[in-house]
mmCIF file of N, CA and C in Angstrom:
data_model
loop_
_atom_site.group_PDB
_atom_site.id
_atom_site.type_symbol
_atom_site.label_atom_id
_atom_site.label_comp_id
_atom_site.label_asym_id
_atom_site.label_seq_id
_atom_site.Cartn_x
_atom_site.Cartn_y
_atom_site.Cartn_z
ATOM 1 N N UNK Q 1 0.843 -1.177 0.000
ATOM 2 C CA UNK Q 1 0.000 0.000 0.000
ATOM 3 C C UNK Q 1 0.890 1.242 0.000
ATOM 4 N N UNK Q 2 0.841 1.799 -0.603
ATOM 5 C CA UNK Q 2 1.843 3.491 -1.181
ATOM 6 C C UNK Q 2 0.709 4.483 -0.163
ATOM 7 N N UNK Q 3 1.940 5.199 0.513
ATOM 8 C CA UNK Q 3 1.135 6.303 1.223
ATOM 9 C C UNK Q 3 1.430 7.441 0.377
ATOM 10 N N UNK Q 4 0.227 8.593 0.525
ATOM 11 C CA UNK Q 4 0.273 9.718 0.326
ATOM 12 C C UNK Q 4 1.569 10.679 0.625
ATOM 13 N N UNK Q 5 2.544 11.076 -0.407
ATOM 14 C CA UNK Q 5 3.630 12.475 0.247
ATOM 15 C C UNK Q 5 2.557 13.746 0.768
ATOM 16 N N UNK Q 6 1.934 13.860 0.453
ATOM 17 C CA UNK Q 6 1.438 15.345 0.839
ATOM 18 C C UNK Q 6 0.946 14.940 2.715
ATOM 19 N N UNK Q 7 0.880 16.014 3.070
ATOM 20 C CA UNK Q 7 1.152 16.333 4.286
ATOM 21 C C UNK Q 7 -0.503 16.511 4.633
ATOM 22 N N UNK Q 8 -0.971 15.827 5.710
ATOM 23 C CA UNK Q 8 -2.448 15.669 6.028
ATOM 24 C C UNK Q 8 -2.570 16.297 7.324
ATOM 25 N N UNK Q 9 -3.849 16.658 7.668
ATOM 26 C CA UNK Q 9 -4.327 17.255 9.257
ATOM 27 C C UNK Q 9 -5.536 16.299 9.201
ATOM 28 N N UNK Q 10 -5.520 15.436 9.981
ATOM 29 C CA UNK Q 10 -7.126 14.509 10.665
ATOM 30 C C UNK Q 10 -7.539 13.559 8.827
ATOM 31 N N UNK Q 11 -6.581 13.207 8.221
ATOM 32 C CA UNK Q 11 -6.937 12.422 7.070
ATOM 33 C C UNK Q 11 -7.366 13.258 6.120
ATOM 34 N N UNK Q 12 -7.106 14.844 6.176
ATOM 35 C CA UNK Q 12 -7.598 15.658 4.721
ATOM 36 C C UNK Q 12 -6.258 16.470 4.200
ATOM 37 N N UNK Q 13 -5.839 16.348 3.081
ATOM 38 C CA UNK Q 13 -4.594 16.860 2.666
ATOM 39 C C UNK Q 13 -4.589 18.079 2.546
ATOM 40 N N UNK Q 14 -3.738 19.119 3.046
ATOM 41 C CA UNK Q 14 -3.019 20.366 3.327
ATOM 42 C C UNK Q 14 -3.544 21.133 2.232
ATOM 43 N N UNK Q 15 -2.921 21.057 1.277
ATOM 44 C CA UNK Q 15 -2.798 21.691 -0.291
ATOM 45 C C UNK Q 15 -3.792 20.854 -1.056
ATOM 46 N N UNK Q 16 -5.190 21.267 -0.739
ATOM 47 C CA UNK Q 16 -6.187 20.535 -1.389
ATOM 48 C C UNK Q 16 -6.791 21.252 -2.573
ATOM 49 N N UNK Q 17 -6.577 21.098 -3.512
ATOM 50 C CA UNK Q 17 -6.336 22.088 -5.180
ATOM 51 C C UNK Q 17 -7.986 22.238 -5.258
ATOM 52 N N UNK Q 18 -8.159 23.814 -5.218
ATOM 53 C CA UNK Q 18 -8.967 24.648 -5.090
ATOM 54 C C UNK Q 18 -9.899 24.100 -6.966
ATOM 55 N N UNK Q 19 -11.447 24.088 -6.656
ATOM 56 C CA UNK Q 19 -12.852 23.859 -7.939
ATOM 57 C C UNK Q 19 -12.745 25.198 -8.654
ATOM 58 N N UNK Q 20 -12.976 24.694 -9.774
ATOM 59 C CA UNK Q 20 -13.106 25.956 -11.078
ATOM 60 C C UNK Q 20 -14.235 24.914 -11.718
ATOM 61 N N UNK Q 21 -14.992 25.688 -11.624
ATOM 62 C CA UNK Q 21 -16.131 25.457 -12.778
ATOM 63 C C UNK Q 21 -15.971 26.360 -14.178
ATOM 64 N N UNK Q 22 -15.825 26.041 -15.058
ATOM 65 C CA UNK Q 22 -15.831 26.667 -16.331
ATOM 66 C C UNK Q 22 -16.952 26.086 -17.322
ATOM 67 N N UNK Q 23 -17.849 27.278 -17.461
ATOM 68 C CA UNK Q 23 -18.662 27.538 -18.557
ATOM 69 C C UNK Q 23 -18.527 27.629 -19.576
ATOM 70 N N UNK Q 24 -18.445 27.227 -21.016
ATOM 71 C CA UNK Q 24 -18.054 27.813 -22.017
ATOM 72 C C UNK Q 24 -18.735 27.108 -23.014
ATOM 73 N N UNK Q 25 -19.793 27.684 -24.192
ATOM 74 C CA UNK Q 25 -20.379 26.562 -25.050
ATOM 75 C C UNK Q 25 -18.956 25.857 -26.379
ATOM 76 N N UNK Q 26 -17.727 26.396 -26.163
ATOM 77 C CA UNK Q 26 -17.271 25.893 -27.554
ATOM 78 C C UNK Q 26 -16.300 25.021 -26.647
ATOM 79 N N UNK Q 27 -16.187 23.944 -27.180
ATOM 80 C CA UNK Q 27 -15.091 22.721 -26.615
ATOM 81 C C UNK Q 27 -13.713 22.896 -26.672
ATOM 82 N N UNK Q 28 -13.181 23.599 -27.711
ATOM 83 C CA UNK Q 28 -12.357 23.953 -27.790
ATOM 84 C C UNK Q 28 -11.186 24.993 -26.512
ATOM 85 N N UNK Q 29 -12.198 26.232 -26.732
ATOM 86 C CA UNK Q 29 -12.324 26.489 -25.536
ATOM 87 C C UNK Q 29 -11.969 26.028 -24.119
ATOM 88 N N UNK Q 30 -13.069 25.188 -23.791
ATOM 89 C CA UNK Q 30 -12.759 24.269 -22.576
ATOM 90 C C UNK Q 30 -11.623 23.460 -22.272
ATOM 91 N N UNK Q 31 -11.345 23.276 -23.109
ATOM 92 C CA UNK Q 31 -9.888 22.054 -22.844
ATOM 93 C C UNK Q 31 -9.197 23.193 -22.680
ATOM 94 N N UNK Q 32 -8.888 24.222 -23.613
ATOM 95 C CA UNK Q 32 -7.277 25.410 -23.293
ATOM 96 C C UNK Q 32 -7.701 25.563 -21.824
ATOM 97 N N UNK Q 33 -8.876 26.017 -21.539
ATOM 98 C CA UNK Q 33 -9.262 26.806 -20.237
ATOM 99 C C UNK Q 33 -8.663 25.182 -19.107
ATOM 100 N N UNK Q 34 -8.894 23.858 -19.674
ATOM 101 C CA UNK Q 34 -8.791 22.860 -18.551
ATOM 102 C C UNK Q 34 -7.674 22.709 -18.400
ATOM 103 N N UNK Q 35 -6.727 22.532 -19.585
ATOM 104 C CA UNK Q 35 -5.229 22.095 -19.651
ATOM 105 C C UNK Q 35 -4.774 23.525 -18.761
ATOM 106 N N UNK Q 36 -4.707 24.488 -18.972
ATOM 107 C CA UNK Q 36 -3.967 25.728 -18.572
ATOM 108 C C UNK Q 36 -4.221 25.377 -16.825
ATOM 109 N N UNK Q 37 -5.650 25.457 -16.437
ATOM 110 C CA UNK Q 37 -5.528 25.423 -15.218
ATOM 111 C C UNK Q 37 -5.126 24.092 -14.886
ATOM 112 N N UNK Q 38 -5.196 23.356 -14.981
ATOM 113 C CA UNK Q 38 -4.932 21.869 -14.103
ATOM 114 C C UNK Q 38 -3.384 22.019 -13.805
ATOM 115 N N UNK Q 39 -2.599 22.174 -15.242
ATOM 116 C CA UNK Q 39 -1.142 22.724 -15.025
ATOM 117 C C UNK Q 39 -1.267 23.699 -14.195
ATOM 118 N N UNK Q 40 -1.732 24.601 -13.516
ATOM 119 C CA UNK Q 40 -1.435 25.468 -12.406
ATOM 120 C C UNK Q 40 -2.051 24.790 -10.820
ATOM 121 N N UNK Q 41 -2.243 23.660 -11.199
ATOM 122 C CA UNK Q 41 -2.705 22.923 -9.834
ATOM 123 C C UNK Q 41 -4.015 22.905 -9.257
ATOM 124 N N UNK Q 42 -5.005 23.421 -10.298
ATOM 125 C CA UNK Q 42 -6.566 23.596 -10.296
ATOM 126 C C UNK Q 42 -7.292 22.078 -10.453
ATOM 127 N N UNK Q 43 -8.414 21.941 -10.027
ATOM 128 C CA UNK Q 43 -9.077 20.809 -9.916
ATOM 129 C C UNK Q 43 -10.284 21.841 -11.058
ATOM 130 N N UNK Q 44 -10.228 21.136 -12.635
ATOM 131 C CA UNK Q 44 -11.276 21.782 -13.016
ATOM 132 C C UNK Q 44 -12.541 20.564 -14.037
ATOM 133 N N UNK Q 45 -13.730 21.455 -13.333
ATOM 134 C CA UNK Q 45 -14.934 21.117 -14.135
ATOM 135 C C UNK Q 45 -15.339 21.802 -15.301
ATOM 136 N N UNK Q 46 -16.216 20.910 -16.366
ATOM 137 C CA UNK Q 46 -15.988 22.243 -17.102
ATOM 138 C C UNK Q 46 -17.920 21.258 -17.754
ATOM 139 N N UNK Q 47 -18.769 22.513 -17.936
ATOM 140 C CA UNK Q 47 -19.992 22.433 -18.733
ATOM 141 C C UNK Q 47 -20.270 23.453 -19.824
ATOM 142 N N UNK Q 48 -20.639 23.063 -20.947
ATOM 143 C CA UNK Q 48 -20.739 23.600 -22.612
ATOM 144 C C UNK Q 48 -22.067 24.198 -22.238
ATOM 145 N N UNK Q 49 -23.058 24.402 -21.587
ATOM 146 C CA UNK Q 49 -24.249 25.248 -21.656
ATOM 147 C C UNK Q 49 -24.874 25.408 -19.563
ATOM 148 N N UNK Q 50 -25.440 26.340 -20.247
ATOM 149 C CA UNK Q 50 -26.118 26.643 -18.610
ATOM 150 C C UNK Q 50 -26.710 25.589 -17.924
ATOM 151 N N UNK Q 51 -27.709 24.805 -18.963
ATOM 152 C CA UNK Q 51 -28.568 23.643 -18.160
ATOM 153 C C UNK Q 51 -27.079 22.557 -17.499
ATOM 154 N N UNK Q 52 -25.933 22.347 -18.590
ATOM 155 C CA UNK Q 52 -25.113 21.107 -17.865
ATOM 156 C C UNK Q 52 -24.661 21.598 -16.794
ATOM 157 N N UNK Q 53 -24.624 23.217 -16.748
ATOM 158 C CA UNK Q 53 -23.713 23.761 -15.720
ATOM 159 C C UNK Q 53 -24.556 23.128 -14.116
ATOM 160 N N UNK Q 54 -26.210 23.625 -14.279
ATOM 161 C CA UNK Q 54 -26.648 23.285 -13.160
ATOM 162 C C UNK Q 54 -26.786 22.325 -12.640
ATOM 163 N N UNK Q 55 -26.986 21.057 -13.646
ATOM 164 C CA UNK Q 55 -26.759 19.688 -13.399
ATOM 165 C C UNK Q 55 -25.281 19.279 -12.865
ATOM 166 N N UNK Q 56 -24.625 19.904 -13.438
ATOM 167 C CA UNK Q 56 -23.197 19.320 -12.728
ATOM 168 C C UNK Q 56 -23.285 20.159 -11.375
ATOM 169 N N UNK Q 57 -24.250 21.258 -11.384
ATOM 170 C CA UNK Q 57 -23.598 22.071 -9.730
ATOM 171 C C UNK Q 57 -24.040 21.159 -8.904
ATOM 172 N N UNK Q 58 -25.016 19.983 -8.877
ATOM 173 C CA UNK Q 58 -26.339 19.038 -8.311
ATOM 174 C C UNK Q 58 -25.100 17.979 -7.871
ATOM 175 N N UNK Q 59 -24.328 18.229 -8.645
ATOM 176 C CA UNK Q 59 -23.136 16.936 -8.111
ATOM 177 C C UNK Q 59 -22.426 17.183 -8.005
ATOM 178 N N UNK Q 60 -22.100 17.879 -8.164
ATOM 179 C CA UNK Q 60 -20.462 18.218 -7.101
ATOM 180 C C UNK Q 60 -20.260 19.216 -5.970
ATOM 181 N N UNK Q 61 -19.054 19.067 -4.923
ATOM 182 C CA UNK Q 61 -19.064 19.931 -3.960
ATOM 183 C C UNK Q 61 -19.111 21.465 -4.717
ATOM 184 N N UNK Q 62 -19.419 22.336 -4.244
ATOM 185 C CA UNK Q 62 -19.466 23.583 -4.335
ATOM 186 C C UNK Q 62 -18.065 23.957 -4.561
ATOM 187 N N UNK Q 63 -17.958 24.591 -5.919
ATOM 188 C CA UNK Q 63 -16.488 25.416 -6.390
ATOM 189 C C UNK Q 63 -16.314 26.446 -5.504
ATOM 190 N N UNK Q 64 -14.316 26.695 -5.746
ATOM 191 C CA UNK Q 64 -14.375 28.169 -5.370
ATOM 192 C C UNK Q 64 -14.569 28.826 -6.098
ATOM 193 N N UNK Q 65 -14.773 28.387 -7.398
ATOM 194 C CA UNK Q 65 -14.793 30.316 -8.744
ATOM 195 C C UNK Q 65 -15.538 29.351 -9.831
ATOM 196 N N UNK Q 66 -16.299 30.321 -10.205
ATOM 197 C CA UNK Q 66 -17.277 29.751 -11.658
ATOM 198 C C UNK Q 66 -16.376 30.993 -12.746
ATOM 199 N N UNK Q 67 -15.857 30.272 -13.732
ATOM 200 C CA UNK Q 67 -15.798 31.438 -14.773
ATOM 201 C C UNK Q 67 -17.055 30.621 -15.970
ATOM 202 N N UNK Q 68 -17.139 31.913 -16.135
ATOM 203 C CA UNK Q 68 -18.338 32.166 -17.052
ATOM 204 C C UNK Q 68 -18.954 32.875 -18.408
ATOM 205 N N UNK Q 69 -19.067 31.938 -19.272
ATOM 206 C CA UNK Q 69 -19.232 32.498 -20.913
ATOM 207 C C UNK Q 69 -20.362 33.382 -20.331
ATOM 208 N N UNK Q 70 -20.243 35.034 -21.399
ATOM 209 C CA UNK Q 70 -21.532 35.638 -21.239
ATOM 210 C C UNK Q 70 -22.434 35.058 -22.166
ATOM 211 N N UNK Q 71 -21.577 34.648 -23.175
ATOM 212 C CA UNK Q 71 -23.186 34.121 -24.502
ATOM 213 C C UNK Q 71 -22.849 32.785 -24.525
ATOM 214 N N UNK Q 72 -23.728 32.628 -23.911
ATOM 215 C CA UNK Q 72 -23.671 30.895 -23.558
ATOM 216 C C UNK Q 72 -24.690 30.426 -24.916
ATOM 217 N N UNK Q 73 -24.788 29.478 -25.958
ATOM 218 C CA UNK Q 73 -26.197 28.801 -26.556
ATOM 219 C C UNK Q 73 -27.499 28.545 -25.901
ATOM 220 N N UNK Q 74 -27.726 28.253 -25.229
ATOM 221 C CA UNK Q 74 -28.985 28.312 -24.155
ATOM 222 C C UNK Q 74 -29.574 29.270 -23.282
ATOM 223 N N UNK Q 75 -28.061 30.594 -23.144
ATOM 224 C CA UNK Q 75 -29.053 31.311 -22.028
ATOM 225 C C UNK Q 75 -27.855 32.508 -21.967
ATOM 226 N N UNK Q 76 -27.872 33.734 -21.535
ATOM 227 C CA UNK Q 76 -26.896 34.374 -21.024
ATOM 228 C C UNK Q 76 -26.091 34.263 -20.003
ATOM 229 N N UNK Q 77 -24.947 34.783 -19.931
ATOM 230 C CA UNK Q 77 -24.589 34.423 -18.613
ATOM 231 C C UNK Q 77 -25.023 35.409 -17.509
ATOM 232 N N UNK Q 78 -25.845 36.493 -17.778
ATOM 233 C CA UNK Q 78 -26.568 37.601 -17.025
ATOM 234 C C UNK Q 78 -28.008 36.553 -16.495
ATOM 235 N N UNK Q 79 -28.528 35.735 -17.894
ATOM 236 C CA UNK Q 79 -30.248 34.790 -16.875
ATOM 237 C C UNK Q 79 -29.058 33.583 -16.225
ATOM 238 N N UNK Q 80 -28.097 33.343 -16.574
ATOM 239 C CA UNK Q 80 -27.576 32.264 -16.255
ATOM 240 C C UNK Q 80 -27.680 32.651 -14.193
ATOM 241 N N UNK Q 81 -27.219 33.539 -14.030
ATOM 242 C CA UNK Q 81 -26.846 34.047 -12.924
ATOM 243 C C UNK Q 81 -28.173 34.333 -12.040
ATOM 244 N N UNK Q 82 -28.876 34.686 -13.169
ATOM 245 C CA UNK Q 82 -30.678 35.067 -12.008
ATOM 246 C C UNK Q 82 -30.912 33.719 -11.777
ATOM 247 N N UNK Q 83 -30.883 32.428 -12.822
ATOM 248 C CA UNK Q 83 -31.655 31.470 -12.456
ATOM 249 C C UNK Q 83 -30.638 30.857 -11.104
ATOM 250 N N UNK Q 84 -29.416 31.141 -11.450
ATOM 251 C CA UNK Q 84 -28.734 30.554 -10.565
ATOM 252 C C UNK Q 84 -29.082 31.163 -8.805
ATOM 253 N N UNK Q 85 -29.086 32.218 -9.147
ATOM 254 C CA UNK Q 85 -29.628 32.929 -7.494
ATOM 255 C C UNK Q 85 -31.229 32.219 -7.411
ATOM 256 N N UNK Q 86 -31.749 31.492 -7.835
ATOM 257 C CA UNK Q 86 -33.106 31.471 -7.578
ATOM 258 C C UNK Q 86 -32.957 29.783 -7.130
ATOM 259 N N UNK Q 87 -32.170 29.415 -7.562
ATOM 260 C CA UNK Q 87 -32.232 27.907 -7.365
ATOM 261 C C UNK Q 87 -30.830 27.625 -6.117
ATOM 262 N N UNK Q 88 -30.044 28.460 -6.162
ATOM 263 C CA UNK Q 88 -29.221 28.143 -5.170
ATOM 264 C C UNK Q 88 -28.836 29.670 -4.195
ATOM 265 N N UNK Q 89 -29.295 30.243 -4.038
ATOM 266 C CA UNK Q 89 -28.705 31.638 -3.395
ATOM 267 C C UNK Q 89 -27.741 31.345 -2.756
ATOM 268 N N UNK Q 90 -27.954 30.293 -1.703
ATOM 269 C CA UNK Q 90 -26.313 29.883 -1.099
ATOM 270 C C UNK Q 90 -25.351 29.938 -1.845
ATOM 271 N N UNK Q 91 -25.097 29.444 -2.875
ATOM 272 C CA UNK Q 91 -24.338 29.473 -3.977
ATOM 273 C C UNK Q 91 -23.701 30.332 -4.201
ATOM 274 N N UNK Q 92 -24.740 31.323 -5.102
ATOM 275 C CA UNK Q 92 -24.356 32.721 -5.271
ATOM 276 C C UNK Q 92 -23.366 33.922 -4.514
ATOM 277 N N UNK Q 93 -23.979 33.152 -3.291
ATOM 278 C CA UNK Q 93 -23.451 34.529 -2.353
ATOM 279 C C UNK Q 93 -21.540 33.607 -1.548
ATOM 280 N N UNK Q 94 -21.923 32.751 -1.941
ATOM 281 C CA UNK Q 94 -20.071 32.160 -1.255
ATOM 282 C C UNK Q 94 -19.244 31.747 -2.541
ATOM 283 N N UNK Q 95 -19.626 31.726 -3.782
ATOM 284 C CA UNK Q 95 -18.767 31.073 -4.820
ATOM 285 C C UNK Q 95 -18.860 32.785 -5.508
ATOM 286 N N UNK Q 96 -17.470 33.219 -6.075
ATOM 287 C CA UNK Q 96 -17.508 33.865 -6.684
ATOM 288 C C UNK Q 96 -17.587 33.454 -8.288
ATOM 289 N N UNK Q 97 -18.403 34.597 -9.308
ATOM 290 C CA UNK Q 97 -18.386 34.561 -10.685
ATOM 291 C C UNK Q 97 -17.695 35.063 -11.117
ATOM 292 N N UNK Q 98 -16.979 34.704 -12.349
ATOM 293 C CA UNK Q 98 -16.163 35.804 -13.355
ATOM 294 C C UNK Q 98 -16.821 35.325 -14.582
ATOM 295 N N UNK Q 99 -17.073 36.773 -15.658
ATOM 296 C CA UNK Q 99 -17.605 36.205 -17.144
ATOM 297 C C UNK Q 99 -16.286 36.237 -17.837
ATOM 298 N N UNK Q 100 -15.757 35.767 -18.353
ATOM 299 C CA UNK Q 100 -15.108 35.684 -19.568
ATOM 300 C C UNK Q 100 -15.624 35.747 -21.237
ATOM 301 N N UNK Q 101 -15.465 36.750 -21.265
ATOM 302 C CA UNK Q 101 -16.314 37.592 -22.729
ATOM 303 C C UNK Q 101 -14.998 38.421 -23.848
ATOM 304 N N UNK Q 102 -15.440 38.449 -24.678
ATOM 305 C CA UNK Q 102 -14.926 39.384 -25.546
ATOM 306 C C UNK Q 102 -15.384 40.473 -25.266
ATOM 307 N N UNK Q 103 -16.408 40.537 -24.871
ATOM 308 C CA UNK Q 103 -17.613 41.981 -25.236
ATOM 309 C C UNK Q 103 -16.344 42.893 -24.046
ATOM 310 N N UNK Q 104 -16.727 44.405 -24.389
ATOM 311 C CA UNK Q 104 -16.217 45.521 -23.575
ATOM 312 C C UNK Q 104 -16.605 45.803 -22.122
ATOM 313 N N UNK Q 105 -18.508 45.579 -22.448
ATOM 314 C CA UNK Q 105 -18.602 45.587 -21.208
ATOM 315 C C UNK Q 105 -19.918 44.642 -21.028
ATOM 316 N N UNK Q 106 -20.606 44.292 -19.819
ATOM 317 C CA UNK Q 106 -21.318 43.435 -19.284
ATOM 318 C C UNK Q 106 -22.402 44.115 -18.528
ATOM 319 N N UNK Q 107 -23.467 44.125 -18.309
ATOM 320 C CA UNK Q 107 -24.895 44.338 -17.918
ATOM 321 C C UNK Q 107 -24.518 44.299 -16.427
ATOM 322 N N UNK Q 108 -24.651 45.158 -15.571
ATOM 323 C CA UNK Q 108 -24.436 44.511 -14.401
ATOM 324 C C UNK Q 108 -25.229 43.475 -13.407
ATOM 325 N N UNK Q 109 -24.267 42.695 -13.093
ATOM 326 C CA UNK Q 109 -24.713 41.289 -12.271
ATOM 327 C C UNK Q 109 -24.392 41.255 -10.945
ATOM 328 N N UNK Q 110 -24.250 39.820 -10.437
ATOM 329 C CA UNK Q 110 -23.930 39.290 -9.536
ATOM 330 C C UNK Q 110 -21.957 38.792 -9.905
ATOM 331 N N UNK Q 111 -21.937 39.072 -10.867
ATOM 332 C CA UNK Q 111 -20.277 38.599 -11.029
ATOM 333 C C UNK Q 111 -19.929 39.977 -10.697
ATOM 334 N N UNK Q 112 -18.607 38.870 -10.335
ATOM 335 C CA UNK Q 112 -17.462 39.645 -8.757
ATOM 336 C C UNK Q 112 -16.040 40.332 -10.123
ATOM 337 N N UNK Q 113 -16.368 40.074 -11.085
ATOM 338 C CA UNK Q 113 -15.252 40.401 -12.413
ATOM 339 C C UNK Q 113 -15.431 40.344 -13.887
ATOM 340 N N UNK Q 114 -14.540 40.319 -14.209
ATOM 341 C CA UNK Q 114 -14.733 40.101 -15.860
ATOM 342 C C UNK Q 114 -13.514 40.122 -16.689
ATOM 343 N N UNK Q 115 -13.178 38.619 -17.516
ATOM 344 C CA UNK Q 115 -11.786 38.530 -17.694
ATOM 345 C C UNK Q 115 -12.016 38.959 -19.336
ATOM 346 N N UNK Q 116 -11.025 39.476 -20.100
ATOM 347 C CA UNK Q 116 -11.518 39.734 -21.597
ATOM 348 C C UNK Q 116 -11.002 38.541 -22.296
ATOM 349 N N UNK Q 117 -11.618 38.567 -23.054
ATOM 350 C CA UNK Q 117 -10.921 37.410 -24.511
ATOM 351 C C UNK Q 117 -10.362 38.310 -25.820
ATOM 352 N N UNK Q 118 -9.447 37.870 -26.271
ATOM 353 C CA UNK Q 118 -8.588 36.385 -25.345
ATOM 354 C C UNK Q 118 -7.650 36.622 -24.787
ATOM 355 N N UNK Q 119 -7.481 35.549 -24.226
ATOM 356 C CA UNK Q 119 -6.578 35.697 -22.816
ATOM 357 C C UNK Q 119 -5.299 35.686 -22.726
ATOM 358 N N UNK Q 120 -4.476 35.836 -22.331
ATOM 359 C CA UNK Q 120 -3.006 35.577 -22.069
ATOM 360 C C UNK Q 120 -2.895 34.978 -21.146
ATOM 361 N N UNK Q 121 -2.205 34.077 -21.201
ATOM 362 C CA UNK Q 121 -2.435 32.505 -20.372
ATOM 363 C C UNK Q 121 -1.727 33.399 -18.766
ATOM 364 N N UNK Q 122 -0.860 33.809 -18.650
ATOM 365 C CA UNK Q 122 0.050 33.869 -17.526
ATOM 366 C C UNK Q 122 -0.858 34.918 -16.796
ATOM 367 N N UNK Q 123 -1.614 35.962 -17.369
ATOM 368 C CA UNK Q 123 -2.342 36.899 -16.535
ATOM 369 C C UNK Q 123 -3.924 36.643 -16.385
ATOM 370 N N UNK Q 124 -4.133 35.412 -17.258
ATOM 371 C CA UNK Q 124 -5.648 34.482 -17.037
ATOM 372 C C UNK Q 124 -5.205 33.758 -15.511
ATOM 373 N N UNK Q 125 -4.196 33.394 -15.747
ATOM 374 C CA UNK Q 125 -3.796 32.396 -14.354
ATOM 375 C C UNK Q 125 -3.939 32.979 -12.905
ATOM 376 N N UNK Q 126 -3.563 34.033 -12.955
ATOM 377 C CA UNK Q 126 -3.060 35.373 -12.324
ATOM 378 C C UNK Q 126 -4.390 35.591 -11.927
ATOM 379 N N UNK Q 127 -5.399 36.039 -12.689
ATOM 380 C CA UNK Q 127 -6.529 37.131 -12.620
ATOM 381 C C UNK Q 127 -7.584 35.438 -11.347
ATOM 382 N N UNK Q 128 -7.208 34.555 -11.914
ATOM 383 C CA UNK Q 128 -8.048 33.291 -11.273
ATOM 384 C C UNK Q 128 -8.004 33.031 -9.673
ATOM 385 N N UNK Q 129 -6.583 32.971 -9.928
ATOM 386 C CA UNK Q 129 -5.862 33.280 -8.253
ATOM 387 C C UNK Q 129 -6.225 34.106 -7.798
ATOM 388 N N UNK Q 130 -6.322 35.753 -7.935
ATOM 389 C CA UNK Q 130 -6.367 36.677 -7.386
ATOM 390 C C UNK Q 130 -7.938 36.597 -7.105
ATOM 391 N N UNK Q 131 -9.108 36.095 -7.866
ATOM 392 C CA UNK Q 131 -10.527 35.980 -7.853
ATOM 393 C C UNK Q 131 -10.587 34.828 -6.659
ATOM 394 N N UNK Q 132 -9.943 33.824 -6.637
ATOM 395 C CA UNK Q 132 -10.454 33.116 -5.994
ATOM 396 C C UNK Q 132 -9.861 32.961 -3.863
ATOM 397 N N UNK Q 133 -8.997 33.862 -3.925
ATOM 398 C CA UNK Q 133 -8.020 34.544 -2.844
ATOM 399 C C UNK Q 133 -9.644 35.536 -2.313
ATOM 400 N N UNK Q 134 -9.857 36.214 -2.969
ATOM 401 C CA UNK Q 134 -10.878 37.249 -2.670
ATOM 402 C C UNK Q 134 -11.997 36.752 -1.963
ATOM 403 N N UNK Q 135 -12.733 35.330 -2.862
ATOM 404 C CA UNK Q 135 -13.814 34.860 -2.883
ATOM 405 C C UNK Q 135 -13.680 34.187 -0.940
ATOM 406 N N UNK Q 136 -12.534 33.239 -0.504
ATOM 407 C CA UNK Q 136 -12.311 32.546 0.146
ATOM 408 C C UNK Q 136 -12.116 33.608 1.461
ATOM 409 N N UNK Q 137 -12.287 34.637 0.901
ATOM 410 C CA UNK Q 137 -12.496 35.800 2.727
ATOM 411 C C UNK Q 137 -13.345 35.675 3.095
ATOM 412 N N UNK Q 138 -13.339 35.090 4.663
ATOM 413 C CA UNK Q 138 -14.545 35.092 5.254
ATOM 414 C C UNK Q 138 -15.075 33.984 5.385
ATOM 415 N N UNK Q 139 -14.854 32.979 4.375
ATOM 416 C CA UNK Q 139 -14.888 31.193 4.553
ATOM 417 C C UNK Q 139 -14.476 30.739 5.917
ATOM 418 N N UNK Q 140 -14.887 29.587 6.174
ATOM 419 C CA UNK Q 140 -14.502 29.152 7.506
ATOM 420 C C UNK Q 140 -13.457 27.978 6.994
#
């Protein structure tokens, strides 16, 4: 039996690599957005439209950061966000959002940012960390 190197408190490991949910309807997309973060030590999910998004939120623990297409195929990411406060408010109010858009600017929401497209990998990485550092104030 091979033990764990990482360093545990009460059987839960130290450096436990922080949830990214990523939204995005083009696949393409998703993989740069998965490969980039996982190489930075991210645990990431990733759903192509709003409905998979909510179905996958139904199963899994609660992320620290949703980034988020604004023009999703199914829905905006502005109704994406109302339906989401209506079905989970808990949610809403402890997971931070970021849209990731081309557009200039965004309708105002419930997202805590807004990353532009496209990205530059080293200050996408950057901008994730710094979102999800923010989000985790005040967590227990």
């Amino acid at each position: 039996m091979m033990k764990s190197t990482e360093p545990e408190i009460q059987g839960k490991p130290l450096a436990q690599k922080k949830r990214i949910l990523v939204i995005d309807n083009e696949g393409i997309i998703l993989l740069m957005y998965k490969v980039l973060l996982e190489m930075n030590n991210y645990e990431v999910v990733t759903a192509q439209s709003g409905e998979e998004a909510f179905s996958t939120l139904l199963k899994i623990e609660a992320p620290d950061l949703i980034l988020l297409d604004f023009r999703l195929e199914d829905m905006s990411g502005a109704e994406f966000l109302r339906v989401l406060e209506e079905k989970r408010p808990d949610l809403i109010q402890m997971v931070p959002v970021v849209f990731v858009t081309g557009m200039d600017e965004v309708p105002p929401s419930k997202a805590v940012g807004l990353i532009r497209k496209p990205i530059d990998n080293d200050k996408f990485v950057a901008s994730v960390r710094r979102f999800i550092e923010v989000g985790t104030v005040g967590k227990p």
